[in-house]
Short mmCIF file of C-alpha atoms in Angstrom, two decimals:
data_model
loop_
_atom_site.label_atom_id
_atom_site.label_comp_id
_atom_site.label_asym_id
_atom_site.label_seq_id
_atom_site.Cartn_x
_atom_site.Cartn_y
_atom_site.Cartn_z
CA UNK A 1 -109.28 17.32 98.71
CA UNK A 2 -109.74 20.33 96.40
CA UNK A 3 -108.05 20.21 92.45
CA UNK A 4 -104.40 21.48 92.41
CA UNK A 5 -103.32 20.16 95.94
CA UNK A 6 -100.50 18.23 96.63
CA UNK A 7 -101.12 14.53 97.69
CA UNK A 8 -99.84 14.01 101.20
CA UNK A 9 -97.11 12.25 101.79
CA UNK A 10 -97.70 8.09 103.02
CA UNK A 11 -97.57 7.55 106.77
CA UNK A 12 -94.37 5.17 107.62
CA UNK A 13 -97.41 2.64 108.51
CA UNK A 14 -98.89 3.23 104.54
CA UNK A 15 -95.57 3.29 103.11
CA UNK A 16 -94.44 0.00 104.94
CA UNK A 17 -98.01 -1.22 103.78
CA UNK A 18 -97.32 -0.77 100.22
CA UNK A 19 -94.31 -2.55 100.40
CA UNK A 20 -95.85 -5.33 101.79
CA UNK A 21 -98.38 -5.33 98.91
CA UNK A 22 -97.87 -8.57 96.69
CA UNK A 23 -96.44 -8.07 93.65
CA UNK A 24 -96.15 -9.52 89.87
CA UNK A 25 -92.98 -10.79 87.85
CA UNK A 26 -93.14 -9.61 84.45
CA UNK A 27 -94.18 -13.23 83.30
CA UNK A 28 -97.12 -12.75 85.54
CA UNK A 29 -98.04 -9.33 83.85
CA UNK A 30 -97.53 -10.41 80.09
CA UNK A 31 -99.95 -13.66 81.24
CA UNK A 32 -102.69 -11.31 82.97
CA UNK A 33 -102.41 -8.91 80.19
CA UNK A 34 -101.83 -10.52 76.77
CA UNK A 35 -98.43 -8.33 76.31
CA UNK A 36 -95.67 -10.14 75.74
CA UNK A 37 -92.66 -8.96 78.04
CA UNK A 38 -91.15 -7.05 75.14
CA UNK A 39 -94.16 -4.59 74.94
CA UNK A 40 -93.87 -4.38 78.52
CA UNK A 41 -90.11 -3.60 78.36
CA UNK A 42 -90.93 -0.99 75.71
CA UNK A 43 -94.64 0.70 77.61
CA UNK A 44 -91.61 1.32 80.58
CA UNK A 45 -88.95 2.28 77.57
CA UNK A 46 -91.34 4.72 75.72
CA UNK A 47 -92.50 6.30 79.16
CA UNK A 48 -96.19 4.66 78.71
CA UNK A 49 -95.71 3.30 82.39
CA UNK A 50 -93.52 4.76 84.83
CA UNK A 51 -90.44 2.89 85.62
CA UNK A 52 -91.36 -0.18 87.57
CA UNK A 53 -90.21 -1.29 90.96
CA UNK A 54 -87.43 -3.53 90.94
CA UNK A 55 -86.08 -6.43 93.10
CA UNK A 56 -82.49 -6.34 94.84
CA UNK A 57 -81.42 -8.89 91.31
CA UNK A 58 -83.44 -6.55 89.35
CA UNK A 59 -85.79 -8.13 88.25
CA UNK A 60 -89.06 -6.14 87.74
CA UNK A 61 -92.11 -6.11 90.02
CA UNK A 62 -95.62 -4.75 89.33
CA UNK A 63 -97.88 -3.60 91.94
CA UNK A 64 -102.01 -4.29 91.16
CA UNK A 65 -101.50 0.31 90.72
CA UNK A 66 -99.14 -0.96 87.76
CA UNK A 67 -101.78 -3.57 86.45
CA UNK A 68 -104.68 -1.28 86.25
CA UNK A 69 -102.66 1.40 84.97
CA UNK A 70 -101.51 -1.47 82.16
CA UNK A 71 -105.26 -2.16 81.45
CA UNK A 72 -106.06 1.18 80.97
CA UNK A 73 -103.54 1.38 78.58
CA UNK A 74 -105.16 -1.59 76.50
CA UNK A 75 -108.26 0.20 76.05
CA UNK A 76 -106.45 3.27 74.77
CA UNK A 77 -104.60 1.13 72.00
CA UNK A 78 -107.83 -1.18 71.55
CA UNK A 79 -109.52 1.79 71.25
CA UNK A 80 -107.10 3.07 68.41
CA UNK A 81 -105.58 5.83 70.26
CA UNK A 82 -101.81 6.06 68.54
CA UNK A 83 -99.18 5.70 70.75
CA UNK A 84 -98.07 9.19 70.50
CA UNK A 85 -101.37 9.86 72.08
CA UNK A 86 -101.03 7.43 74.45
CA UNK A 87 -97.48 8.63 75.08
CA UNK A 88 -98.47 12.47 75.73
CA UNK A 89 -101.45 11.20 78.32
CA UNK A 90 -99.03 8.95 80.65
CA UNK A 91 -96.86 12.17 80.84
CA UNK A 92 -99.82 14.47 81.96
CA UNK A 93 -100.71 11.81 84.37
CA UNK A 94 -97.38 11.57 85.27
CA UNK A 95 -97.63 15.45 85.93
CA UNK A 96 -100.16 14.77 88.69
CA UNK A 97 -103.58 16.79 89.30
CA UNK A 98 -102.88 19.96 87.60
CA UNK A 99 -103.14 17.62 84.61
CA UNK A 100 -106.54 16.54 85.52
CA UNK A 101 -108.42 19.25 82.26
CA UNK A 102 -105.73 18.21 80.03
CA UNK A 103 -106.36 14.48 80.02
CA UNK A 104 -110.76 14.96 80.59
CA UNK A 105 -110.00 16.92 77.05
CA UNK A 106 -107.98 14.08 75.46
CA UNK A 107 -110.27 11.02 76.65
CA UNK A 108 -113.54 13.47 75.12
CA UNK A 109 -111.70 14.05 72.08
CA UNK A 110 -110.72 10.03 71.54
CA UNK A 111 -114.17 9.34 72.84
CA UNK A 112 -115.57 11.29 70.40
CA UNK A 113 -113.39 9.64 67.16
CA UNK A 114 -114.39 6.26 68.15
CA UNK A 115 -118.13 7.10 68.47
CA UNK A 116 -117.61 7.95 64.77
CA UNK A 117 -115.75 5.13 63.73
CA UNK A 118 -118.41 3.01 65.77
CA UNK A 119 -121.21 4.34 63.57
CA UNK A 120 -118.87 3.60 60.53
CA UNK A 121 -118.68 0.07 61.41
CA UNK A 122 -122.67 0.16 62.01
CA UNK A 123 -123.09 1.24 58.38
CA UNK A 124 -120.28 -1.02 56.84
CA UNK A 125 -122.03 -4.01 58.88
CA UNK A 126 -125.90 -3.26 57.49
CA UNK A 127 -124.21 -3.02 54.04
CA UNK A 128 -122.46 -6.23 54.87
CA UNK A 129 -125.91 -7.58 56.06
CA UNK A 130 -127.37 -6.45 53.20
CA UNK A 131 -125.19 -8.30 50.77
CA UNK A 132 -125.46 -11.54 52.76
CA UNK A 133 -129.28 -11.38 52.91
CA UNK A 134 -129.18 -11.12 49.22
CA UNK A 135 -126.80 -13.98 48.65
CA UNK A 136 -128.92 -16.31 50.71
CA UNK A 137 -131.53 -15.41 48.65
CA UNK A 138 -130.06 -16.18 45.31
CA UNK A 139 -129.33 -20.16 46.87
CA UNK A 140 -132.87 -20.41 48.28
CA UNK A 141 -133.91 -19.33 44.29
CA UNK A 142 -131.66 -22.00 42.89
CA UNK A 143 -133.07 -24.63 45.77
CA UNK A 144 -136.45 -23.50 44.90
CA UNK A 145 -136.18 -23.13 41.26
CA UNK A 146 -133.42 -25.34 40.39
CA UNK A 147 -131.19 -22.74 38.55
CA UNK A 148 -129.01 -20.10 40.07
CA UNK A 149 -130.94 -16.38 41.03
CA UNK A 150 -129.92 -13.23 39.08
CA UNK A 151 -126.63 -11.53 40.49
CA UNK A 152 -127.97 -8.13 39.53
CA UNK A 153 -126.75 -6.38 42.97
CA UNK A 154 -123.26 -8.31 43.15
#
């Protein structure tokens, strides 16, 4: 299927298949997931996740499209994408395939901040390394020497 079409529409056989999928209570989710059921109330709320199937006492129901859709999600915020961002590319997805350049261009851009702030944390952690290298060597010099090793570098 070429960019820009329309998805067709489920055969009554799909459609009746999806239904038939198993799904999740919310306890489920928030136990798969890590999110307690009031971030899940407020990813639906906030329009991170489209609004969730529901049972005849309303109760909600995920479907395993829901889950992934959730886990994706995680990576964004573990990832340190704000939740404005994160807000702006579940609409665009939301907006289906015409979408598709809009959110490739977000995900390069993010990709691109954390590769920075990966290399920052390289740096921080040979400083870090560093610093511990030279406190182990001022307690081998008092082991050795029997008084404490010059702090010079603190």
């Amino acid at each position: 299927m070429s960019s820009g079409q329309p998805l067709k529409p489920l055969s009554r056989d799909q459609d009746r298949d999806r239904d038939r999928e198993p799904t999740l209570t919310i306890a489920q989710v928030a136990e798969r997931t890590g999110l307690s059921h009031d971030t899940l109330r407020y990813y639906e709320k906030a329009g991170l996740i489209e609004r969730v199937g529901r049972t005849t006492g309303n109760q909600r129901r995920y479907q395993s499209a829901d889950l992934a859709w959730l886990e994706f999600l995680l990576r964004l915020r573990e990832t340190g994408m704000s939740i404005a961002d994160m807000q702006r590319f579940a609409a665009l997805r939301a907006a289906g395939n015409v979408t598709v350049a809009d959110r490739l261009a977000m995900l390069r851009e993010h990709r691109a901040e954390l590769a920075d702030r990966i290399r920052a944390l390289r740096r921080n952690a040979t400083v870090l390394d560093h610093k511990i290298d030279h406190y182990e060597q001022l307690l081998l010099d008092e082991v050795e020497h029997g008084q404490p090793g010059s702090d010079e570098l603190t």
